[in-house]
Short mmCIF file of C-alpha atoms and ligand atoms in Angstrom, two decimals:
data_model
loop_
_atom_site.label_atom_id
_atom_site.label_comp_id
_atom_site.label_asym_id
_atom_site.label_seq_id
_atom_site.Cartn_x
_atom_site.Cartn_y
_atom_site.Cartn_z
CA MET A 233 -19.86 29.04 -4.98
CA THR A 234 -17.76 29.83 -7.95
CA ILE A 235 -14.22 31.15 -7.79
CA LYS A 236 -13.25 34.04 -10.02
CA PHE A 237 -10.15 33.20 -12.03
CA SER A 238 -7.65 35.47 -13.73
CA LEU A 239 -4.06 35.47 -14.98
CA SER A 240 -1.12 37.14 -13.28
CA ASP A 241 2.28 38.21 -14.56
CA GLN A 242 3.55 39.29 -11.17
CA ALA A 243 6.79 37.90 -9.77
CA PRO A 244 6.13 35.59 -6.80
CA GLU A 245 7.98 37.78 -4.32
CA SER A 246 6.04 40.91 -5.25
CA ALA A 247 2.46 39.72 -5.85
CA PRO A 248 0.34 41.98 -3.60
CA VAL A 249 -2.03 39.27 -2.38
CA PRO A 250 -2.64 37.60 0.98
CA CYS A 251 -1.21 34.29 -0.27
CA ILE A 252 0.83 32.71 -3.03
CA VAL A 253 1.17 29.03 -4.00
CA VAL A 254 4.42 27.45 -5.15
CA GLY A 255 5.46 23.85 -5.82
CA VAL A 256 8.45 21.76 -4.80
CA PHE A 257 9.42 18.31 -6.03
CA GLU A 258 10.66 15.50 -3.88
CA GLU A 259 14.44 15.17 -3.65
CA ARG A 260 14.68 18.88 -2.86
CA VAL A 261 14.05 20.15 -6.36
CA LEU A 262 12.47 23.61 -6.35
CA THR A 263 10.21 24.87 -9.12
CA ALA A 264 11.20 28.24 -10.59
CA ALA A 265 8.75 30.18 -8.39
CA ALA A 266 9.78 28.30 -5.26
CA ALA A 267 13.45 28.98 -6.05
CA ARG A 268 12.69 32.66 -6.47
CA VAL A 269 10.83 32.84 -3.15
CA ASP A 270 13.67 30.93 -1.54
CA ASP A 271 16.23 33.32 -2.97
CA LYS A 272 14.37 36.49 -1.92
CA SER A 273 13.72 35.14 1.57
CA GLY A 274 17.30 34.19 2.24
CA GLY A 275 16.89 30.45 1.80
CA ALA A 276 13.67 29.92 3.84
CA ILE A 277 12.40 27.04 1.70
CA LYS A 278 15.73 25.23 1.37
CA ARG A 279 16.16 25.32 5.16
CA LEU A 280 12.78 23.62 5.55
CA LEU A 281 13.72 21.03 2.93
CA GLU A 282 16.93 20.31 4.80
CA SER A 283 15.19 19.99 8.14
CA GLY A 284 12.63 17.70 6.51
CA ASP A 285 9.68 19.95 7.37
CA VAL A 286 8.97 20.27 3.68
CA ALA A 287 9.48 16.99 1.80
CA GLY A 288 7.77 17.65 -1.52
CA LYS A 289 5.70 14.46 -1.34
CA SER A 290 2.88 14.41 -3.88
CA GLY A 291 -0.22 15.94 -2.34
CA SER A 292 1.49 17.34 0.75
CA THR A 293 1.12 21.01 1.66
CA GLN A 294 2.91 23.37 4.02
CA LEU A 295 1.83 26.85 4.96
CA LEU A 296 4.61 29.37 5.63
CA PHE A 297 4.01 32.77 7.21
CA GLY A 298 5.79 36.08 7.00
CA LEU A 299 8.76 35.23 4.79
CA ALA A 300 11.19 38.14 4.65
CA GLY A 301 11.50 39.61 1.17
CA VAL A 302 8.14 38.23 0.02
CA ALA A 303 5.18 40.60 -0.27
CA ALA A 304 2.51 37.94 0.32
CA PRO A 305 2.18 37.20 4.05
CA ARG A 306 1.45 33.53 3.34
CA VAL A 307 3.12 31.00 1.07
CA VAL A 308 1.56 27.60 0.43
CA VAL A 309 4.22 25.09 -0.56
CA VAL A 310 2.69 22.16 -2.43
CA GLY A 311 4.49 18.86 -2.88
CA LEU A 312 4.66 17.66 -6.50
CA GLY A 313 6.26 14.28 -5.80
CA GLU A 314 9.16 12.85 -7.78
CA GLN A 315 10.03 15.03 -10.72
CA LYS A 316 10.41 12.13 -13.15
CA LYS A 317 6.94 10.81 -12.26
CA PHE A 318 5.26 14.20 -12.53
CA ASP A 319 2.27 14.13 -14.88
CA GLY A 320 -1.17 15.62 -15.49
CA ALA A 321 -2.84 13.65 -12.72
CA ARG A 322 -0.25 14.74 -10.15
CA PHE A 323 -0.56 18.30 -11.33
CA ALA A 324 -4.33 18.19 -10.83
CA ARG A 325 -3.82 16.65 -7.41
CA ALA A 326 -1.45 19.46 -6.42
CA CYS A 327 -4.00 22.05 -7.57
CA ASN A 328 -6.67 20.28 -5.54
CA GLU A 329 -4.58 20.22 -2.38
CA ALA A 330 -3.61 23.86 -2.80
CA ALA A 331 -7.29 24.79 -3.11
CA ARG A 332 -8.10 22.77 -0.01
CA VAL A 333 -5.60 24.85 1.97
CA LEU A 334 -6.71 28.14 0.41
CA LYS A 335 -10.37 27.65 1.21
CA GLY A 336 -9.48 27.12 4.88
CA LEU A 337 -7.61 30.41 5.18
CA PRO A 338 -9.15 33.75 6.16
CA ILE A 339 -8.28 35.27 2.79
CA ASP A 340 -10.25 36.23 -0.30
CA SER A 341 -7.61 35.88 -3.00
CA ALA A 342 -4.33 34.27 -3.98
CA VAL A 343 -1.91 33.77 -6.86
CA SER A 344 -0.85 30.27 -7.86
CA TYR A 345 2.48 29.61 -9.53
CA LEU A 346 1.74 25.92 -10.07
CA THR A 347 0.62 26.72 -13.60
CA GLU A 348 4.20 27.66 -14.49
CA VAL A 349 5.41 24.13 -13.83
CA ASP A 350 5.99 22.14 -16.98
CA VAL A 351 3.57 19.20 -17.19
CA PRO A 352 4.89 16.55 -19.60
CA GLY A 353 2.66 16.19 -22.65
CA ARG A 354 0.40 19.14 -21.74
CA ASP A 355 0.62 22.82 -22.63
CA ALA A 356 0.18 26.01 -20.59
CA ALA A 357 -3.46 26.38 -21.59
CA TRP A 358 -4.15 22.85 -20.37
CA ALA A 359 -2.48 23.64 -17.05
CA VAL A 360 -4.54 26.80 -16.54
CA ARG A 361 -7.79 25.08 -17.50
CA THR A 362 -7.11 22.06 -15.31
CA ALA A 363 -6.00 24.17 -12.35
CA ALA A 364 -9.13 26.31 -12.53
CA ILE A 365 -11.51 23.36 -12.84
CA ALA A 366 -9.78 21.51 -9.98
CA THR A 367 -9.88 24.60 -7.75
CA ASP A 368 -13.53 25.23 -8.45
CA ALA A 369 -14.40 21.61 -7.71
CA GLN A 370 -12.49 21.71 -4.44
CA ALA A 371 -14.15 24.95 -3.35
CA TYR A 372 -17.64 23.49 -3.86
CA LYS A 373 -19.75 23.19 -0.76
CA TYR A 374 -23.25 21.75 -0.63
CA THR A 375 -25.57 24.07 1.29
CA ALA A 376 -28.98 23.63 -0.36
CA THR A 377 -30.70 21.82 2.49
CA PHE A 378 -29.08 23.40 5.55
CA LYS A 379 -30.61 26.15 7.62
CA PRO A 380 -29.31 29.36 6.05
CA ARG A 381 -26.25 30.62 7.90
CA GLU A 382 -25.39 34.22 8.49
CA LYS A 383 -22.62 35.37 6.25
CA SER A 384 -19.34 35.06 8.13
CA LYS A 385 -17.29 38.20 8.63
CA THR A 386 -13.94 36.57 7.85
CA PRO A 387 -13.04 36.86 4.18
CA GLU A 388 -13.80 33.83 2.02
CA PHE A 389 -11.60 32.48 -0.71
CA ALA A 390 -13.19 33.82 -3.91
CA ALA A 391 -10.50 34.75 -6.43
CA LEU A 392 -7.45 32.96 -7.77
CA ALA A 393 -4.96 34.22 -10.31
CA PHE A 394 -2.67 31.86 -12.19
CA ALA A 395 0.82 32.76 -13.25
CA ALA A 396 0.63 32.21 -16.98
CA PRO A 397 1.20 34.02 -20.28
CA ALA A 398 -1.69 36.17 -21.51
CA ALA A 399 -2.09 33.70 -24.38
CA ALA A 400 -3.64 31.29 -21.85
CA ALA A 401 -6.64 33.59 -21.31
CA PRO A 402 -9.03 31.56 -23.52
CA ALA A 403 -8.31 28.57 -21.26
CA LEU A 404 -9.90 30.47 -18.39
CA LEU A 405 -13.07 31.02 -20.38
CA THR A 406 -13.18 27.32 -21.21
CA ALA A 407 -12.59 26.44 -17.58
CA ASN A 408 -15.41 28.72 -16.44
CA GLY A 409 -17.77 27.10 -18.93
CA VAL A 410 -16.83 23.57 -17.87
CA ALA A 411 -16.94 24.47 -14.17
CA ALA A 412 -20.46 25.88 -14.55
CA GLY A 413 -21.63 22.58 -16.05
CA VAL A 414 -19.88 20.53 -13.37
CA LEU A 415 -21.42 22.71 -10.64
CA PHE A 416 -24.87 22.33 -12.17
CA ALA A 417 -24.51 18.55 -12.29
CA ARG A 418 -23.24 18.33 -8.72
CA GLU A 419 -25.94 20.54 -7.27
CA LEU A 420 -28.70 18.63 -9.01
CA GLY A 421 -27.11 15.29 -8.18
CA ASN A 422 -26.74 16.08 -4.48
CA LEU A 423 -30.31 17.25 -3.92
CA PRO A 424 -32.46 14.79 -1.96
CA PRO A 425 -35.05 12.82 -3.93
CA ASN A 426 -38.02 14.44 -2.20
CA ILE A 427 -36.90 17.72 -3.78
CA CYS A 428 -35.20 16.48 -6.93
CA THR A 429 -38.24 14.85 -8.52
CA PRO A 430 -38.79 14.48 -12.27
CA ALA A 431 -40.80 17.73 -12.12
CA HIS A 432 -37.89 19.48 -10.41
CA ILE A 433 -35.44 18.40 -13.09
CA ALA A 434 -37.87 19.56 -15.76
CA ALA A 435 -38.21 22.93 -14.04
CA GLN A 436 -34.42 23.27 -13.92
CA ALA A 437 -34.20 22.57 -17.64
CA GLN A 438 -36.91 25.13 -18.35
CA LYS A 439 -35.10 27.70 -16.22
CA LEU A 440 -31.89 26.99 -18.12
CA ALA A 441 -33.72 27.65 -21.38
CA GLN A 442 -35.25 30.90 -20.11
CA GLU A 443 -31.89 32.18 -18.90
CA HIS A 444 -30.02 31.45 -22.11
CA PRO A 445 -31.02 32.93 -25.46
CA GLY A 446 -30.94 30.38 -28.24
CA VAL A 447 -32.00 27.49 -26.01
CA SER A 448 -35.41 25.87 -26.34
CA CYS A 449 -36.97 23.43 -23.92
CA GLU A 450 -39.90 21.10 -24.26
CA VAL A 451 -41.22 18.80 -21.55
CA LEU A 452 -43.30 15.79 -22.54
CA GLU A 453 -45.92 14.65 -20.05
CA GLU A 454 -47.37 11.22 -19.35
CA GLU A 455 -50.12 11.67 -21.97
CA ASP A 456 -47.52 12.54 -24.59
CA MET A 457 -45.52 9.44 -23.67
CA ALA A 458 -48.63 7.30 -23.91
CA ARG A 459 -49.44 8.77 -27.31
CA LEU A 460 -45.90 8.02 -28.49
CA GLY A 461 -46.07 4.47 -27.16
CA MET A 462 -43.32 4.77 -24.58
CA GLY A 463 -44.45 1.71 -22.67
CA ALA A 464 -41.06 1.03 -21.07
CA LEU A 465 -40.63 4.52 -19.60
CA LEU A 466 -44.25 4.55 -18.42
CA GLY A 467 -43.88 1.08 -16.92
CA VAL A 468 -41.02 2.22 -14.69
CA ALA A 469 -42.83 5.39 -13.65
CA GLN A 470 -46.22 3.82 -12.88
CA GLY A 471 -45.32 2.80 -9.33
CA SER A 472 -44.61 6.36 -8.25
CA VAL A 473 -46.88 9.30 -7.45
CA ASN A 474 -44.24 11.54 -9.01
CA ALA A 475 -45.15 11.73 -12.70
CA PRO A 476 -42.41 11.08 -15.25
CA LYS A 477 -41.12 13.82 -17.53
CA LEU A 478 -39.28 13.60 -20.82
CA ILE A 479 -37.14 16.70 -21.10
CA VAL A 480 -35.86 17.96 -24.44
CA LEU A 481 -33.36 20.82 -24.70
CA GLN A 482 -32.00 22.20 -27.95
CA TRP A 483 -29.07 24.46 -28.73
CA ARG A 484 -28.46 25.64 -32.25
CA GLY A 485 -24.91 26.94 -32.40
CA GLY A 486 -24.14 25.28 -35.71
CA ALA A 487 -25.31 25.75 -39.28
CA GLU A 488 -29.03 25.41 -40.01
CA ASN A 489 -28.69 22.04 -41.72
CA ASP A 490 -26.04 20.47 -39.50
CA ARG A 491 -27.33 17.33 -37.88
CA PRO A 492 -27.21 17.71 -34.10
CA TYR A 493 -25.15 15.86 -31.56
CA ALA A 494 -27.44 14.15 -29.08
CA LEU A 495 -26.94 13.59 -25.37
CA VAL A 496 -29.30 11.34 -23.45
CA GLY A 497 -29.07 10.92 -19.66
CA LYS A 498 -30.71 8.52 -17.20
CA GLY A 499 -32.84 10.49 -14.76
CA VAL A 500 -34.10 8.04 -12.14
CA THR A 501 -34.68 10.44 -9.26
CA PHE A 502 -34.77 7.54 -6.80
CA ASP A 503 -34.20 3.87 -7.48
CA THR A 504 -35.70 1.62 -4.83
CA GLY A 505 -35.48 -1.25 -7.28
CA GLY A 506 -39.27 -1.32 -7.52
CA ILE A 507 -40.92 -4.67 -6.72
CA SER A 508 -37.47 -6.27 -7.16
CA ILE A 509 -36.64 -4.09 -4.20
CA LYS A 510 -33.07 -3.30 -3.20
CA PRO A 511 -31.66 -4.10 0.27
CA SER A 512 -32.01 -1.11 2.59
CA ALA A 513 -28.29 -0.80 3.36
CA GLY A 514 -26.93 1.82 1.02
CA MET A 515 -30.24 2.46 -0.70
CA GLU A 516 -29.89 6.17 0.07
CA GLU A 517 -27.17 6.32 -2.57
CA MET A 518 -29.84 5.73 -5.18
CA LYS A 519 -30.77 9.40 -5.00
CA PHE A 520 -27.75 9.72 -7.30
CA ASP A 521 -29.46 7.58 -9.94
CA MET A 522 -30.29 10.74 -11.88
CA CYS A 523 -26.63 11.69 -12.30
CA GLY A 524 -26.68 10.73 -15.97
CA ALA A 525 -29.42 13.30 -16.47
CA ALA A 526 -27.53 15.84 -14.37
CA SER A 527 -24.37 15.29 -16.40
CA VAL A 528 -25.96 15.75 -19.82
CA LEU A 529 -27.82 18.83 -18.59
CA GLY A 530 -24.55 20.15 -17.12
CA ALA A 531 -22.68 19.46 -20.35
CA PHE A 532 -25.49 21.14 -22.26
CA LEU A 533 -25.20 24.22 -20.02
CA SER A 534 -21.43 24.29 -20.62
CA ALA A 535 -21.93 24.01 -24.38
CA VAL A 536 -24.35 26.93 -24.29
CA GLN A 537 -22.13 29.10 -22.09
CA LEU A 538 -19.18 28.36 -24.34
CA LYS A 539 -21.41 29.06 -27.36
CA LEU A 540 -20.14 25.93 -29.08
CA LYS A 541 -20.50 26.03 -32.82
CA LEU A 542 -22.63 22.96 -33.22
CA ASN A 543 -26.22 21.85 -32.85
CA LEU A 544 -27.02 19.93 -29.73
CA VAL A 545 -30.07 18.14 -28.45
CA CYS A 546 -30.33 16.81 -24.94
CA VAL A 547 -33.00 14.30 -23.93
CA VAL A 548 -33.64 13.31 -20.34
CA PRO A 549 -36.14 10.65 -19.34
CA ALA A 550 -36.93 11.37 -15.69
CA ALA A 551 -38.87 8.97 -13.47
CA GLU A 552 -38.90 7.47 -10.00
CA ASN A 553 -38.66 3.70 -9.49
CA MET A 554 -40.97 2.76 -6.63
CA PRO A 555 -42.79 -0.36 -5.45
CA GLY A 556 -46.53 -0.19 -4.74
CA GLY A 557 -49.94 -1.32 -5.87
CA LYS A 558 -49.54 0.25 -9.27
CA ALA A 559 -45.92 -0.75 -9.79
CA GLN A 560 -44.89 -3.02 -12.63
CA ARG A 561 -44.17 -6.66 -11.78
CA PRO A 562 -41.32 -8.98 -12.71
CA SER A 563 -42.62 -10.79 -15.84
CA ASP A 564 -44.66 -7.81 -17.10
CA VAL A 565 -44.21 -7.32 -20.82
CA VAL A 566 -44.12 -3.73 -22.09
CA THR A 567 -44.13 -2.39 -25.64
CA THR A 568 -41.46 0.20 -26.30
CA MET A 569 -41.75 3.19 -28.61
CA SER A 570 -39.60 1.27 -31.12
CA GLY A 571 -42.28 -1.42 -31.26
CA GLN A 572 -40.03 -4.03 -29.71
CA THR A 573 -41.48 -5.73 -26.65
CA VAL A 574 -39.54 -6.19 -23.41
CA GLU A 575 -40.08 -8.68 -20.63
CA VAL A 576 -39.35 -6.94 -17.34
CA LEU A 577 -37.70 -9.80 -15.48
CA ASN A 578 -36.23 -7.50 -12.86
CA THR A 579 -37.81 -4.14 -12.08
CA ASP A 580 -34.45 -2.96 -10.73
CA ALA A 581 -33.04 -2.96 -14.27
CA GLU A 582 -35.09 0.18 -14.86
CA GLY A 583 -32.46 2.52 -16.27
CA ARG A 584 -32.33 0.72 -19.61
CA LEU A 585 -36.13 0.77 -19.74
CA ILE A 586 -36.43 4.53 -19.47
CA LEU A 587 -33.42 5.03 -21.73
CA CYS A 588 -34.65 2.81 -24.54
CA ASP A 589 -37.68 4.99 -25.17
CA ALA A 590 -35.58 8.16 -24.91
CA LEU A 591 -33.06 6.70 -27.38
CA THR A 592 -35.88 5.96 -29.82
CA TYR A 593 -37.40 9.41 -29.32
CA VAL A 594 -34.14 11.30 -29.90
CA GLN A 595 -33.85 9.76 -33.38
CA LYS A 596 -36.53 12.14 -34.64
CA PHE A 597 -33.87 14.89 -34.50
CA LYS A 598 -31.73 12.87 -36.95
CA PRO A 599 -28.65 13.18 -34.74
CA GLN A 600 -25.25 12.51 -36.29
CA VAL A 601 -24.10 10.90 -33.02
CA ILE A 602 -25.88 9.86 -29.83
CA VAL A 603 -24.07 9.57 -26.50
CA ASP A 604 -25.92 8.42 -23.42
CA THR A 605 -24.74 8.55 -19.81
CA ALA A 606 -26.28 6.48 -17.06
CA THR A 607 -25.65 5.13 -13.57
CA LEU A 608 -26.67 1.86 -15.14
CA THR A 609 -25.07 -1.11 -13.44
CA GLY A 610 -23.39 -2.17 -10.22
CA ALA A 611 -21.46 -4.56 -12.47
CA CYS A 612 -19.65 -1.62 -14.05
CA VAL A 613 -18.44 -0.54 -10.60
CA VAL A 614 -17.22 -4.08 -9.97
CA ALA A 615 -15.34 -4.07 -13.27
CA LEU A 616 -13.77 -0.61 -13.25
CA GLY A 617 -14.11 0.71 -9.72
CA LYS A 618 -14.71 4.38 -9.15
CA HIS A 619 -11.97 5.71 -11.41
CA ALA A 620 -13.15 5.10 -14.96
CA SER A 621 -16.56 5.31 -16.58
CA GLY A 622 -17.46 2.29 -18.71
CA LEU A 623 -17.57 3.11 -22.42
CA MET A 624 -19.47 0.90 -24.83
CA THR A 625 -19.87 1.44 -28.54
CA LYS A 626 -19.38 -0.49 -31.74
CA ASP A 627 -17.92 2.60 -33.40
CA ASP A 628 -14.12 2.64 -33.04
CA ASP A 629 -13.75 6.27 -34.12
CA LEU A 630 -16.34 7.44 -31.64
CA ALA A 631 -14.72 5.32 -28.93
CA ASN A 632 -11.36 6.90 -29.60
CA GLN A 633 -12.83 10.41 -29.58
CA LEU A 634 -14.48 9.86 -26.22
CA LEU A 635 -11.47 8.12 -24.70
CA ALA A 636 -9.26 11.00 -25.85
CA ALA A 637 -11.63 13.56 -24.33
CA GLY A 638 -11.46 11.62 -21.07
CA GLU A 639 -7.66 11.61 -21.13
CA ALA A 640 -7.52 15.32 -21.92
CA THR A 641 -9.68 16.18 -18.92
CA LEU A 642 -8.55 13.35 -16.61
CA ASP A 643 -12.23 12.37 -16.56
CA ARG A 644 -11.39 9.00 -17.94
CA ALA A 645 -13.38 6.20 -19.49
CA TRP A 646 -12.39 2.64 -20.34
CA ARG A 647 -13.89 0.66 -23.17
CA LEU A 648 -15.74 -2.60 -22.72
CA PRO A 649 -16.70 -4.78 -25.70
CA LEU A 650 -20.18 -4.73 -27.21
CA TRP A 651 -19.70 -7.86 -29.29
CA ASP A 652 -22.76 -9.60 -30.64
CA ASP A 653 -21.64 -12.67 -28.68
CA TYR A 654 -23.30 -11.18 -25.61
CA GLN A 655 -26.63 -10.38 -27.25
CA SER A 656 -28.18 -13.81 -26.77
CA GLN A 657 -28.07 -13.28 -23.01
CA LEU A 658 -31.11 -11.05 -23.56
CA ASP A 659 -33.22 -13.82 -25.15
CA THR A 660 -36.52 -14.78 -23.53
CA GLY A 661 -39.50 -16.91 -24.44
CA TYR A 662 -42.02 -14.12 -23.81
CA ALA A 663 -40.90 -10.96 -25.58
CA ASP A 664 -38.43 -9.65 -28.12
CA ILE A 665 -35.93 -8.76 -25.38
CA ALA A 666 -35.46 -9.48 -21.67
CA ASN A 667 -34.40 -6.54 -19.53
CA ILE A 668 -31.66 -8.51 -17.77
CA GLY A 669 -28.87 -10.66 -19.13
CA GLY A 670 -27.99 -13.04 -16.30
CA LYS A 671 -25.06 -13.01 -13.92
CA TYR A 672 -22.14 -12.49 -16.30
CA ALA A 673 -21.01 -9.22 -17.90
CA GLY A 674 -23.80 -7.13 -16.43
CA ALA A 675 -22.46 -3.80 -17.67
CA ILE A 676 -22.09 -5.17 -21.20
CA THR A 677 -25.50 -6.83 -21.41
CA ALA A 678 -27.03 -3.52 -20.27
CA GLY A 679 -25.14 -1.87 -23.14
CA CYS A 680 -26.37 -4.61 -25.47
CA PHE A 681 -29.94 -3.88 -24.40
CA LEU A 682 -29.53 -0.20 -25.32
CA SER A 683 -27.87 -1.11 -28.61
CA ARG A 684 -31.17 -2.69 -29.74
CA PHE A 685 -32.65 0.81 -29.75
CA THR A 686 -29.90 2.67 -31.59
CA GLU A 687 -29.58 0.58 -34.76
CA GLY A 688 -28.43 2.66 -37.71
CA PHE A 689 -27.01 5.46 -35.58
CA ARG A 690 -23.52 6.26 -34.37
CA TRP A 691 -23.98 5.74 -30.66
CA ALA A 692 -21.95 5.34 -27.48
CA HIS A 693 -22.98 4.54 -23.93
CA LEU A 694 -21.14 5.69 -20.80
CA ASP A 695 -21.91 3.73 -17.63
CA ILE A 696 -21.11 6.19 -14.86
CA ALA A 697 -22.34 4.11 -11.91
CA GLY A 698 -18.85 4.24 -10.36
CA THR A 699 -17.77 7.74 -11.31
CA ALA A 700 -20.83 9.94 -10.78
CA TRP A 701 -20.52 10.25 -7.02
CA GLU A 702 -18.23 9.54 -4.10
CA ASP A 703 -19.68 7.23 -1.48
CA GLY A 704 -19.96 7.79 2.26
CA ARG A 705 -21.99 10.07 4.52
CA LYS A 706 -20.40 13.14 3.06
CA GLY A 707 -19.99 11.64 -0.38
CA SER A 708 -21.04 14.00 -3.10
CA ALA A 709 -21.85 14.03 -6.78
CA THR A 710 -18.65 14.50 -8.80
CA GLY A 711 -20.09 16.15 -11.88
CA ARG A 712 -18.51 13.45 -14.03
CA PRO A 713 -18.56 12.97 -16.97
CA VAL A 714 -19.29 16.64 -17.70
CA PRO A 715 -15.61 17.45 -18.38
CA LEU A 716 -15.32 14.50 -20.80
CA LEU A 717 -18.54 15.38 -22.63
CA VAL A 718 -17.73 19.07 -22.98
CA GLN A 719 -14.22 18.33 -24.22
CA TRP A 720 -15.62 15.89 -26.75
CA LEU A 721 -18.12 18.49 -27.98
CA MET A 722 -15.46 21.23 -28.12
CA ASP A 723 -13.35 18.95 -30.29
CA ARG A 724 -16.29 18.37 -32.65
CA GLN A 725 -16.98 22.01 -33.51
CA GLY A 726 -17.11 22.98 -37.17
N1 BES B 183 -29.06 2.30 -10.50
C1 BES B 183 -28.71 0.95 -10.50
C2 BES B 183 -27.24 0.70 -10.76
C3 BES B 183 -26.30 1.03 -9.63
C4 BES B 183 -26.18 0.17 -8.57
C5 BES B 183 -25.50 2.12 -9.72
C6 BES B 183 -25.28 0.46 -7.56
C7 BES B 183 -24.59 2.40 -8.72
C8 BES B 183 -24.48 1.57 -7.64
C9 BES B 183 -29.49 0.20 -11.57
O1 BES B 183 -30.76 0.66 -11.83
C10 BES B 183 -29.62 -1.21 -11.10
O2 BES B 183 -30.27 -1.42 -10.13
N2 BES B 183 -28.98 -2.13 -11.82
C11 BES B 183 -29.02 -3.50 -11.45
C12 BES B 183 -29.21 -4.30 -12.73
C13 BES B 183 -29.52 -5.75 -12.48
C14 BES B 183 -30.89 -5.89 -11.85
C15 BES B 183 -29.45 -6.48 -13.79
C16 BES B 183 -27.70 -3.84 -10.79
O3 BES B 183 -26.67 -3.31 -11.18
O4 BES B 183 -27.73 -4.62 -9.84
MN1 MN B 184 -32.18 -0.22 -10.53
ZN1 ZN B 185 -31.11 2.61 -11.40
#
């Protein structure tokens, strides 16, 4: 479901909608819209502040009905926390909580005045964009594998207008483009692995190309991979009956001769670990091991919808990592497309194996920059938790660009070193490279492994093992780092 967004210049007391949203700070400080509602209603909000029913705590919400002097029959009062601590993250949180309330009400539309609140260091366009993306994310509901329900007769929340100057209109277009990419990534990420196979991802990419003029799609099959010498990708895939696919999407929004930006995403549709099999507890989460693929495809979709003025190529190696009679063994040595040989000491370190051949393949497009995203290591989750993606690159400029894009969208990354000091952890007596680096610095040695296949290119790696999904029974794909990637691409346009 996607919410329709617009801008409103209506005064809060007269907006002819079933609901309006206003913010209050802690310590009884009203935002301008809340003060106006309070004034028109004869002090309704201040009375609730005095009684303590409304406290303004960050993330709190209160629903008020039938305020005299206010056209909207419902007013959602959202707590913004302490005014001096108010920032972008708290603003996004407030938008999230407001959307949570709105989607539970029997209404189809509302006007939010949160976008009028000054957010330190951010402008009105940022507020509108962030509010729309947060609302859309909150309204998302996974339905793909439930028995179809009859459409309910109560109205459903479907349209939100933001109080903002007309000049903020382009921010809505941007938000819609980003939200479409996030939605795509979440839907694909959440699908179960018996449906979301490599062939399914390939079909989605082909559909994307058919639906969008200017997009071309090519899917390489096992024979093509064999011909190209992609021994690492084929080695991972050989234990599964679901054939691997190498998906290539191209968008040409830039000048004919501009070198493309390249996105590469890990598409392991299920990661059992292979012969180095994972423990069963929590293994179901490994359906999300294709979230790198989902995120680069989502970002690609956003770039196309936003008609970004640059050339973009997106490469997704998709495979399933299964044990079985045909599966690769620990100590197998495979020859990669680059010619380098790899000793597979642990079949559960499969992401880097499928990525290395994709990273070699993408070089034929002569990209000016390559960024890969992958749910690559548990070690990255240990290091950074579920808040920041792990960023690894030797290129300081590229690092700063990506970090800035993460800050701008609150889809943040944190840099880890890729110093040569770590490289020797990949030494082995039986091949050019081992696919694991021992017990220390697991996220970094995985990055080091990939770096062996990107020599001579500007390249960055985002380990999204912690950020791509929320855990738990109802945990869901987040769509990260689509916002970061799209922001980074928008900032790169010529
Ligand atoms: N897909 C996993 C990484 C992962 C694990 C992501 C848990 C999110 C949560 C990856 O393929 C993997 O299994 N990595 C191993 C690498 C190890 C064998 C060097 C890991 O992290 O344990
Ligand atoms: Mn694995
Ligand atoms: Zn994996």
